Amino acid sequence: MAAPPQATPRAAAGRATRRNGGPRKLFVLDTNVLMHDPSCLFRFEEHDIYLPMIVLEELDNNKKGMSEVARNARQASRTLDALAATVRGDIRDGVPLTALGHREATGTLLFQTEAFSHSLPDGIAQGKADNHILVVVQGLKQRHPERDVVLVSKDINMRIKARALGLAAEDYENDKTIDDVELLYTGMLALPTDFWARQGKKVESWQQGGHTFYRIGGPLVQQMLLNQFVYHEAPGEPPLYARVVELRGKTAVLRTLKDYTHLKNAVWGVTARNREQNFALNLLMDPEIDFVTLAGTAGTGKTLMALAAGLTQVLDERRYTEIIMTRATVSVGEDIGFLPGTEEEKMGPWMGALDDNLEFLAKGGQNPAGEWGRAATQDLIRSRVKIKSMNFMRGRTFLNKYVIIDEAQNLTPKQMKTLITRAGPGTKLVCMGNLAQIDTPYLTEGSSGLTYVVDRFKGWPHGGHVTLARGERSRLADFASEVL
């Protein structure tokens, strides 16, 4: 049995519900479920949980070290110890899961206290931990024919083997933020083509600070969230691009955007090339927005825009003191081993995207002074951009910093929480990632930390999200994204 290399905190509401009012299910947990989510014991509502003895052995084997898996193994062991300590009678009767105050878990935790006779096919190895668990599931099914006995495992092959033996098996899905990533909040809402005709004379508008404000009503307001972008594009009519800045009852206030597609509003020489990039730059340049998430495929401009906005606000506007950039160090291929040097030098090979974008920005329209001017600009930029490793983030506080978290799709919700809670007064945090490029094992689009924060922060007055759709890197990269 392979333990997951990353841990995922948080589970949604328990999905194991009683069907047709029948008897409570009996869930047999694989070790990787406990090491994936140490609080999983309390996620099965009224159903019972059974732990084979080999699972406790494997928890013990994986408890050493400083990895997320080892920490979760220790946490799971502490929880099991606390539950077992509440038993006053015979532990074979089970331990109430409510004993530690988790009122939503009304089932019973049962430990394996006796051996089960082996009845697996001859070709299956007897010494493997996975097969020990399958023997237990099979024995429980024979002993309790009136109950649904279900194996819960994060291991795909384990579930396949169980089903091949006629045993019920399920994935542990309680960590998923959403079932279908297509339903993830995009940060945008297209207004219907007859929007102005429907609103009629009910629209109230006014000018303030270079922006036009519209107060609208109607059923469409129920779909809107704070800081969501709305747009109206219809042939023969001027387009409308605005952001929801106020929701009150059945009315919403829309504020028109600053046009970053125009050269006069260029951010460190960078202009928006499409509608979504314009939305993103409006969030990145707004001092009232503390948390920005950008999702999109390769070449949509996430890193370039975040860096350009950061450099403008650090060097020109002096809003922040420096840019701090970090990312999940997950290899696409084989690991190349330990890297020499300081923390920043060790992170260097992971920061190719940063180097590429800084080179582009240093050569931009901001530098008419020739080669010497570009070199000086590059040195100035480098002095204000710090590269940090996530391994040393715990306990830190960032004051007046512009923090960029790249490749955020490879982070678990727990890691994401650790990073976001580092933000001190005056700090802006930008999370970027491509949910189609998750390299962390056992992490999916539905359970990624990026998906988690997009869903949790939607509608917060000081946060915003944009899903970038169109690639602007090159015609080759765009075509490759579509056909490969």
Short mmCIF file of N, CA and C in Angstrom, two decimals, residues 218-377:
data_model
loop_
_atom_site.label_atom_id
_atom_site.label_comp_id
_atom_site.label_asym_id
_atom_site.label_seq_id
_atom_site.Cartn_x
_atom_site.Cartn_y
_atom_site.Cartn_z
N GLY A 218 -33.20 43.46 -10.39
CA GLY A 218 -33.71 42.33 -11.15
C GLY A 218 -33.13 41.00 -10.69
N PRO A 219 -33.63 39.91 -11.28
CA PRO A 219 -33.20 38.56 -10.86
C PRO A 219 -31.72 38.28 -11.12
N LEU A 220 -31.11 39.01 -12.05
CA LEU A 220 -29.70 38.80 -12.38
C LEU A 220 -28.79 39.08 -11.18
N VAL A 221 -29.23 39.96 -10.30
CA VAL A 221 -28.43 40.35 -9.13
C VAL A 221 -28.17 39.14 -8.22
N GLN A 222 -29.13 38.19 -8.20
CA GLN A 222 -28.97 37.02 -7.34
C GLN A 222 -27.77 36.15 -7.74
N GLN A 223 -27.34 36.28 -9.00
CA GLN A 223 -26.19 35.49 -9.48
C GLN A 223 -24.85 36.17 -9.20
N MET A 224 -24.89 37.41 -8.75
CA MET A 224 -23.66 38.20 -8.65
C MET A 224 -22.99 38.06 -7.29
N LEU A 225 -21.67 38.23 -7.29
CA LEU A 225 -20.87 38.23 -6.07
C LEU A 225 -20.00 39.47 -6.06
N LEU A 226 -19.59 39.91 -4.87
CA LEU A 226 -18.70 41.07 -4.78
C LEU A 226 -17.40 40.81 -5.53
N ASN A 227 -16.93 41.83 -6.24
CA ASN A 227 -15.69 41.80 -7.03
C ASN A 227 -15.76 40.84 -8.22
N GLN A 228 -16.96 40.42 -8.58
CA GLN A 228 -17.12 39.64 -9.80
C GLN A 228 -17.17 40.62 -10.99
N PHE A 229 -16.56 40.23 -12.09
CA PHE A 229 -16.57 41.06 -13.28
C PHE A 229 -17.78 40.70 -14.14
N VAL A 230 -18.43 41.73 -14.66
CA VAL A 230 -19.56 41.52 -15.58
C VAL A 230 -19.23 42.23 -16.89
N TYR A 231 -19.68 41.66 -17.96
CA TYR A 231 -19.42 42.29 -19.26
C TYR A 231 -20.62 42.10 -20.18
N HIS A 232 -20.81 43.09 -21.03
CA HIS A 232 -21.91 43.06 -22.00
C HIS A 232 -21.33 43.40 -23.36
N GLU A 233 -21.40 42.45 -24.26
CA GLU A 233 -20.91 42.65 -25.62
C GLU A 233 -22.02 42.28 -26.60
N ALA A 234 -22.49 43.28 -27.33
CA ALA A 234 -23.56 43.05 -28.30
C ALA A 234 -23.25 43.85 -29.56
N PRO A 235 -23.50 43.28 -30.72
CA PRO A 235 -23.21 44.00 -31.97
C PRO A 235 -24.00 45.31 -32.06
N GLY A 236 -23.29 46.37 -32.46
CA GLY A 236 -23.93 47.67 -32.62
C GLY A 236 -24.04 48.47 -31.34
N GLU A 237 -23.58 47.92 -30.20
CA GLU A 237 -23.66 48.64 -28.93
C GLU A 237 -22.26 48.74 -28.32
N PRO A 238 -21.97 49.83 -27.62
CA PRO A 238 -20.66 49.92 -26.94
C PRO A 238 -20.57 48.86 -25.85
N PRO A 239 -19.43 48.19 -25.73
CA PRO A 239 -19.31 47.15 -24.70
C PRO A 239 -19.26 47.73 -23.29
N LEU A 240 -19.67 46.94 -22.33
CA LEU A 240 -19.60 47.32 -20.93
C LEU A 240 -18.72 46.32 -20.20
N TYR A 241 -17.70 46.81 -19.51
CA TYR A 241 -16.86 45.98 -18.65
C TYR A 241 -16.86 46.62 -17.27
N ALA A 242 -17.36 45.90 -16.29
CA ALA A 242 -17.51 46.49 -14.96
C ALA A 242 -17.27 45.43 -13.88
N ARG A 243 -17.18 45.92 -12.64
CA ARG A 243 -16.98 45.04 -11.49
C ARG A 243 -18.06 45.32 -10.46
N VAL A 244 -18.55 44.26 -9.84
CA VAL A 244 -19.58 44.41 -8.80
C VAL A 244 -18.90 44.93 -7.53
N VAL A 245 -19.25 46.14 -7.11
CA VAL A 245 -18.60 46.74 -5.93
C VAL A 245 -19.54 46.83 -4.73
N GLU A 246 -20.82 46.58 -4.95
CA GLU A 246 -21.78 46.63 -3.82
C GLU A 246 -22.98 45.75 -4.12
N LEU A 247 -23.38 44.97 -3.15
CA LEU A 247 -24.61 44.18 -3.23
C LEU A 247 -25.46 44.52 -2.02
N ARG A 248 -26.66 45.00 -2.29
CA ARG A 248 -27.54 45.38 -1.19
C ARG A 248 -28.97 44.98 -1.54
N GLY A 249 -29.46 43.95 -0.83
CA GLY A 249 -30.81 43.48 -1.11
C GLY A 249 -30.92 42.95 -2.54
N LYS A 250 -31.82 43.56 -3.31
CA LYS A 250 -32.05 43.12 -4.69
C LYS A 250 -31.37 44.02 -5.71
N THR A 251 -30.44 44.87 -5.24
CA THR A 251 -29.74 45.77 -6.16
C THR A 251 -28.23 45.54 -6.08
N ALA A 252 -27.56 45.86 -7.17
CA ALA A 252 -26.10 45.75 -7.23
C ALA A 252 -25.55 47.02 -7.85
N VAL A 253 -24.36 47.42 -7.42
CA VAL A 253 -23.68 48.57 -8.01
C VAL A 253 -22.49 48.07 -8.81
N LEU A 254 -22.46 48.45 -10.09
CA LEU A 254 -21.36 48.09 -10.98
C LEU A 254 -20.46 49.30 -11.19
N ARG A 255 -19.16 49.08 -11.20
CA ARG A 255 -18.21 50.17 -11.46
C ARG A 255 -17.39 49.81 -12.70
N THR A 256 -17.33 50.73 -13.65
CA THR A 256 -16.57 50.46 -14.86
C THR A 256 -15.07 50.31 -14.54
N LEU A 257 -14.37 49.65 -15.43
CA LEU A 257 -12.97 49.31 -15.18
C LEU A 257 -12.02 50.32 -15.80
N LYS A 258 -10.79 50.30 -15.30
CA LYS A 258 -9.72 51.02 -15.97
C LYS A 258 -9.28 50.18 -17.16
N ASP A 259 -9.09 50.82 -18.31
CA ASP A 259 -8.78 50.09 -19.54
C ASP A 259 -7.28 49.86 -19.66
N TYR A 260 -6.84 48.67 -19.26
CA TYR A 260 -5.42 48.33 -19.34
C TYR A 260 -5.02 47.79 -20.71
N THR A 261 -5.98 47.76 -21.65
CA THR A 261 -5.61 47.38 -23.02
C THR A 261 -5.00 48.57 -23.76
N HIS A 262 -5.17 49.78 -23.21
CA HIS A 262 -4.65 51.00 -23.85
C HIS A 262 -3.22 51.25 -23.39
N LEU A 263 -2.38 51.71 -24.31
CA LEU A 263 -0.96 51.93 -24.01
C LEU A 263 -0.74 52.96 -22.91
N LYS A 264 -1.64 53.93 -22.78
CA LYS A 264 -1.45 54.97 -21.76
C LYS A 264 -1.58 54.40 -20.35
N ASN A 265 -2.25 53.24 -20.22
CA ASN A 265 -2.40 52.60 -18.90
C ASN A 265 -1.49 51.38 -18.74
N ALA A 266 -0.45 51.29 -19.58
CA ALA A 266 0.44 50.12 -19.54
C ALA A 266 1.05 49.95 -18.14
N VAL A 267 1.14 48.71 -17.71
CA VAL A 267 1.71 48.38 -16.40
C VAL A 267 3.11 47.83 -16.63
N TRP A 268 4.13 48.65 -16.32
CA TRP A 268 5.52 48.29 -16.56
C TRP A 268 5.73 47.85 -18.02
N GLY A 269 5.07 48.59 -18.92
CA GLY A 269 5.21 48.28 -20.35
C GLY A 269 4.31 47.18 -20.85
N VAL A 270 3.49 46.60 -19.96
CA VAL A 270 2.61 45.48 -20.34
C VAL A 270 1.17 45.97 -20.45
N THR A 271 0.53 45.65 -21.56
CA THR A 271 -0.89 45.97 -21.73
C THR A 271 -1.68 44.67 -21.83
N ALA A 272 -2.95 44.75 -21.46
CA ALA A 272 -3.81 43.57 -21.55
C ALA A 272 -4.13 43.29 -23.01
N ARG A 273 -4.08 42.02 -23.39
CA ARG A 273 -4.34 41.65 -24.78
C ARG A 273 -5.74 41.08 -24.98
N ASN A 274 -6.43 40.83 -23.90
CA ASN A 274 -7.81 40.34 -24.03
C ASN A 274 -8.61 40.76 -22.81
N ARG A 275 -9.88 40.41 -22.85
CA ARG A 275 -10.81 40.84 -21.81
C ARG A 275 -10.41 40.33 -20.42
N GLU A 276 -10.04 39.03 -20.34
CA GLU A 276 -9.72 38.44 -19.04
C GLU A 276 -8.44 39.05 -18.45
N GLN A 277 -7.46 39.34 -19.31
CA GLN A 277 -6.24 39.97 -18.81
C GLN A 277 -6.54 41.37 -18.27
N ASN A 278 -7.46 42.07 -18.91
CA ASN A 278 -7.86 43.39 -18.41
C ASN A 278 -8.50 43.27 -17.03
N PHE A 279 -9.35 42.25 -16.86
CA PHE A 279 -9.96 42.00 -15.55
C PHE A 279 -8.87 41.74 -14.50
N ALA A 280 -7.91 40.88 -14.86
CA ALA A 280 -6.86 40.50 -13.92
C ALA A 280 -6.03 41.71 -13.49
N LEU A 281 -5.65 42.57 -14.45
CA LEU A 281 -4.84 43.74 -14.11
C LEU A 281 -5.62 44.71 -13.22
N ASN A 282 -6.93 44.78 -13.40
CA ASN A 282 -7.74 45.63 -12.52
C ASN A 282 -7.69 45.14 -11.08
N LEU A 283 -7.64 43.82 -10.88
CA LEU A 283 -7.52 43.28 -9.52
C LEU A 283 -6.11 43.48 -8.98
N LEU A 284 -5.10 43.20 -9.83
CA LEU A 284 -3.71 43.26 -9.38
C LEU A 284 -3.29 44.68 -9.01
N MET A 285 -3.87 45.69 -9.66
CA MET A 285 -3.48 47.08 -9.42
C MET A 285 -4.35 47.79 -8.39
N ASP A 286 -5.37 47.11 -7.89
CA ASP A 286 -6.30 47.74 -6.95
C ASP A 286 -5.76 47.59 -5.52
N PRO A 287 -5.44 48.69 -4.82
CA PRO A 287 -4.90 48.59 -3.45
C PRO A 287 -5.90 48.05 -2.44
N GLU A 288 -7.19 48.07 -2.78
CA GLU A 288 -8.23 47.56 -1.87
C GLU A 288 -8.37 46.04 -1.94
N ILE A 289 -7.75 45.42 -2.94
CA ILE A 289 -7.81 43.97 -3.09
C ILE A 289 -6.55 43.37 -2.49
N ASP A 290 -6.72 42.57 -1.44
CA ASP A 290 -5.58 41.97 -0.74
C ASP A 290 -5.21 40.59 -1.27
N PHE A 291 -6.17 39.91 -1.89
CA PHE A 291 -5.94 38.53 -2.30
C PHE A 291 -6.49 38.31 -3.70
N VAL A 292 -5.61 37.90 -4.61
CA VAL A 292 -5.99 37.67 -6.01
C VAL A 292 -5.63 36.24 -6.39
N THR A 293 -6.56 35.54 -7.03
CA THR A 293 -6.26 34.22 -7.59
C THR A 293 -6.43 34.27 -9.10
N LEU A 294 -5.46 33.72 -9.81
CA LEU A 294 -5.49 33.66 -11.26
C LEU A 294 -5.34 32.21 -11.69
N ALA A 295 -6.29 31.70 -12.44
CA ALA A 295 -6.21 30.34 -12.96
C ALA A 295 -6.23 30.42 -14.48
N GLY A 296 -5.52 29.52 -15.12
CA GLY A 296 -5.51 29.54 -16.59
C GLY A 296 -4.45 28.61 -17.13
N THR A 297 -4.59 28.26 -18.38
CA THR A 297 -3.64 27.35 -19.02
C THR A 297 -2.32 28.06 -19.29
N ALA A 298 -1.36 27.29 -19.77
CA ALA A 298 -0.03 27.84 -20.06
C ALA A 298 -0.12 28.94 -21.09
N GLY A 299 0.60 30.04 -20.85
CA GLY A 299 0.67 31.11 -21.83
C GLY A 299 -0.42 32.15 -21.75
N THR A 300 -1.23 32.12 -20.68
CA THR A 300 -2.31 33.11 -20.56
C THR A 300 -1.82 34.40 -19.89
N GLY A 301 -0.57 34.45 -19.45
CA GLY A 301 0.00 35.70 -18.94
C GLY A 301 -0.09 35.88 -17.44
N LYS A 302 -0.32 34.82 -16.69
CA LYS A 302 -0.50 34.94 -15.24
C LYS A 302 0.75 35.52 -14.57
N THR A 303 1.89 34.88 -14.79
CA THR A 303 3.13 35.31 -14.13
C THR A 303 3.57 36.69 -14.61
N LEU A 304 3.47 36.93 -15.90
CA LEU A 304 3.91 38.22 -16.46
C LEU A 304 3.11 39.37 -15.87
N MET A 305 1.78 39.23 -15.82
CA MET A 305 0.95 40.31 -15.29
C MET A 305 1.18 40.51 -13.79
N ALA A 306 1.31 39.41 -13.05
CA ALA A 306 1.53 39.53 -11.61
C ALA A 306 2.85 40.23 -11.32
N LEU A 307 3.90 39.90 -12.09
CA LEU A 307 5.20 40.55 -11.89
C LEU A 307 5.18 42.00 -12.32
N ALA A 308 4.56 42.29 -13.46
CA ALA A 308 4.49 43.67 -13.95
C ALA A 308 3.74 44.55 -12.95
N ALA A 309 2.61 44.04 -12.44
CA ALA A 309 1.84 44.81 -11.44
C ALA A 309 2.65 44.98 -10.16
N GLY A 310 3.39 43.94 -9.77
CA GLY A 310 4.21 44.02 -8.57
C GLY A 310 5.33 45.03 -8.70
N LEU A 311 6.04 45.02 -9.84
CA LEU A 311 7.14 45.96 -10.05
C LEU A 311 6.64 47.40 -10.08
N THR A 312 5.52 47.63 -10.71
CA THR A 312 4.95 48.99 -10.76
C THR A 312 4.62 49.49 -9.36
N GLN A 313 4.03 48.62 -8.54
CA GLN A 313 3.60 49.05 -7.21
C GLN A 313 4.75 49.07 -6.19
N VAL A 314 5.83 48.36 -6.48
CA VAL A 314 6.99 48.38 -5.59
C VAL A 314 7.95 49.51 -5.95
N LEU A 315 8.29 49.63 -7.25
CA LEU A 315 9.31 50.59 -7.68
C LEU A 315 8.75 51.96 -8.03
N ASP A 316 7.57 52.02 -8.64
CA ASP A 316 7.00 53.31 -9.06
C ASP A 316 6.10 53.92 -7.98
N GLU A 317 5.14 53.14 -7.51
CA GLU A 317 4.16 53.70 -6.58
C GLU A 317 4.58 53.54 -5.11
N ARG A 318 5.62 52.74 -4.83
CA ARG A 318 6.13 52.51 -3.47
C ARG A 318 5.03 52.04 -2.51
N ARG A 319 4.10 51.27 -3.04
CA ARG A 319 2.99 50.78 -2.22
C ARG A 319 3.44 49.61 -1.35
N TYR A 320 4.34 48.79 -1.90
CA TYR A 320 4.91 47.65 -1.18
C TYR A 320 6.43 47.78 -1.18
N THR A 321 7.08 47.13 -0.23
CA THR A 321 8.53 47.29 -0.11
C THR A 321 9.29 46.34 -1.04
N GLU A 322 8.76 45.15 -1.29
CA GLU A 322 9.45 44.21 -2.18
C GLU A 322 8.49 43.12 -2.64
N ILE A 323 8.92 42.40 -3.67
CA ILE A 323 8.16 41.26 -4.18
C ILE A 323 8.77 39.98 -3.61
N ILE A 324 7.94 39.13 -3.06
CA ILE A 324 8.40 37.81 -2.60
C ILE A 324 7.71 36.77 -3.45
N MET A 325 8.51 35.89 -4.05
CA MET A 325 7.94 34.87 -4.94
C MET A 325 8.31 33.48 -4.43
N THR A 326 7.34 32.60 -4.43
CA THR A 326 7.58 31.21 -4.01
C THR A 326 6.72 30.31 -4.87
N ARG A 327 7.04 29.03 -4.85
CA ARG A 327 6.25 28.05 -5.60
C ARG A 327 6.47 26.67 -5.02
N ALA A 328 5.54 25.76 -5.35
CA ALA A 328 5.68 24.37 -4.92
C ALA A 328 6.78 23.71 -5.75
N THR A 329 7.76 23.11 -5.08
CA THR A 329 8.88 22.50 -5.80
C THR A 329 8.56 21.04 -6.11
N VAL A 330 7.65 20.86 -7.06
CA VAL A 330 7.28 19.51 -7.53
C VAL A 330 7.83 19.33 -8.92
N SER A 331 8.65 18.29 -9.12
CA SER A 331 9.28 18.06 -10.42
C SER A 331 8.27 17.52 -11.41
N VAL A 332 8.44 17.91 -12.68
CA VAL A 332 7.63 17.33 -13.75
C VAL A 332 8.19 15.94 -14.08
N GLY A 333 9.52 15.80 -14.07
CA GLY A 333 10.17 14.51 -14.32
C GLY A 333 10.83 13.98 -13.07
N GLU A 334 11.93 13.23 -13.26
CA GLU A 334 12.66 12.68 -12.13
C GLU A 334 13.36 13.79 -11.34
N ASP A 335 13.46 13.61 -10.03
CA ASP A 335 14.15 14.58 -9.19
C ASP A 335 15.65 14.59 -9.52
N ILE A 336 16.26 15.77 -9.51
CA ILE A 336 17.68 15.87 -9.84
C ILE A 336 18.57 15.89 -8.60
N GLY A 337 17.99 15.64 -7.44
CA GLY A 337 18.78 15.55 -6.22
C GLY A 337 18.93 16.88 -5.50
N PHE A 338 19.79 16.89 -4.49
CA PHE A 338 20.00 18.10 -3.70
C PHE A 338 20.70 19.16 -4.54
N LEU A 339 20.39 20.42 -4.25
CA LEU A 339 20.98 21.54 -4.98
C LEU A 339 21.87 22.35 -4.05
N PRO A 340 23.00 22.83 -4.55
CA PRO A 340 23.93 23.57 -3.69
C PRO A 340 23.49 25.01 -3.49
N GLY A 341 24.14 25.69 -2.52
CA GLY A 341 23.97 27.13 -2.36
C GLY A 341 22.99 27.54 -1.29
N THR A 342 22.67 28.85 -1.31
CA THR A 342 21.76 29.44 -0.34
C THR A 342 20.32 29.07 -0.69
N GLU A 343 19.39 29.51 0.15
CA GLU A 343 17.97 29.25 -0.10
C GLU A 343 17.56 29.78 -1.48
N GLU A 344 18.00 30.99 -1.79
CA GLU A 344 17.63 31.60 -3.07
C GLU A 344 18.27 30.85 -4.24
N GLU A 345 19.51 30.42 -4.06
CA GLU A 345 20.19 29.69 -5.13
C GLU A 345 19.57 28.30 -5.34
N LYS A 346 19.15 27.67 -4.24
CA LYS A 346 18.50 26.37 -4.37
C LYS A 346 17.16 26.49 -5.11
N MET A 347 16.47 27.62 -4.91
CA MET A 347 15.19 27.82 -5.58
C MET A 347 15.36 28.25 -7.03
N GLY A 348 16.57 28.65 -7.41
CA GLY A 348 16.83 29.15 -8.76
C GLY A 348 16.32 28.27 -9.88
N PRO A 349 16.65 26.97 -9.89
CA PRO A 349 16.20 26.11 -10.98
C PRO A 349 14.68 26.01 -11.10
N TRP A 350 13.97 26.25 -9.98
CA TRP A 350 12.51 26.18 -10.03
C TRP A 350 11.91 27.48 -10.55
N MET A 351 12.72 28.51 -10.67
CA MET A 351 12.21 29.84 -10.98
C MET A 351 12.51 30.26 -12.42
N GLY A 352 12.53 29.30 -13.32
CA GLY A 352 12.76 29.64 -14.72
C GLY A 352 11.71 30.59 -15.27
N ALA A 353 10.44 30.40 -14.85
CA ALA A 353 9.36 31.27 -15.31
C ALA A 353 9.60 32.70 -14.86
N LEU A 354 10.11 32.86 -13.62
CA LEU A 354 10.41 34.20 -13.11
C LEU A 354 11.51 34.85 -13.94
N ASP A 355 12.57 34.10 -14.21
CA ASP A 355 13.69 34.65 -14.99
C ASP A 355 13.24 35.07 -16.39
N ASP A 356 12.42 34.22 -17.03
CA ASP A 356 11.95 34.54 -18.38
C ASP A 356 11.14 35.83 -18.40
N ASN A 357 10.26 35.97 -17.41
CA ASN A 357 9.40 37.15 -17.38
C ASN A 357 10.16 38.41 -16.98
N LEU A 358 11.12 38.27 -16.05
CA LEU A 358 11.93 39.43 -15.67
C LEU A 358 12.77 39.92 -16.85
N GLU A 359 13.27 38.99 -17.63
CA GLU A 359 14.05 39.36 -18.81
C GLU A 359 13.18 40.14 -19.79
N PHE A 360 11.95 39.68 -19.98
CA PHE A 360 11.02 40.37 -20.88
C PHE A 360 10.70 41.77 -20.36
N LEU A 361 10.43 41.87 -19.05
CA LEU A 361 10.05 43.16 -18.46
C LEU A 361 11.22 44.15 -18.46
N ALA A 362 12.44 43.65 -18.25
CA ALA A 362 13.61 44.53 -18.24
C ALA A 362 13.91 45.08 -19.62
N LYS A 363 13.50 44.38 -20.67
CA LYS A 363 13.75 44.84 -22.04
C LYS A 363 12.59 45.64 -22.61
N GLY A 364 11.57 45.86 -21.78
CA GLY A 364 10.36 46.52 -22.28
C GLY A 364 10.55 47.99 -22.58
N GLY A 365 9.40 48.64 -22.85
CA GLY A 365 9.43 50.05 -23.24
C GLY A 365 9.91 50.98 -22.16
N GLN A 366 10.11 50.48 -20.95
CA GLN A 366 10.57 51.32 -19.85
C GLN A 366 12.07 51.65 -19.97
N ASN A 367 12.78 50.97 -20.87
CA ASN A 367 14.23 51.07 -20.91
C ASN A 367 14.76 51.57 -22.25
N PRO A 368 14.63 52.86 -22.54
CA PRO A 368 15.16 53.39 -23.78
C PRO A 368 16.66 53.72 -23.68
N ALA A 369 17.29 53.42 -22.55
CA ALA A 369 18.66 53.88 -22.29
C ALA A 369 19.73 52.93 -22.81
N GLY A 370 19.35 51.95 -23.64
CA GLY A 370 20.35 51.07 -24.21
C GLY A 370 20.76 49.95 -23.28
N GLU A 371 21.86 49.29 -23.63
CA GLU A 371 22.31 48.09 -22.92
C GLU A 371 22.63 48.37 -21.45
N TRP A 372 23.32 49.50 -21.17
CA TRP A 372 23.66 49.84 -19.79
C TRP A 372 22.40 50.10 -18.96
N GLY A 373 21.47 50.80 -19.58
CA GLY A 373 20.22 51.09 -18.88
C GLY A 373 19.44 49.82 -18.56
N ARG A 374 19.43 48.89 -19.52
CA ARG A 374 18.73 47.63 -19.28
C ARG A 374 19.41 46.83 -18.17
N ALA A 375 20.74 46.82 -18.17
CA ALA A 375 21.48 46.09 -17.12
C ALA A 375 21.20 46.70 -15.76
N ALA A 376 21.16 48.03 -15.69
CA ALA A 376 20.89 48.70 -14.41
C ALA A 376 19.47 48.40 -13.94
N THR A 377 18.52 48.40 -14.90
CA THR A 377 17.13 48.09 -14.55
C THR A 377 17.01 46.67 -14.04
#
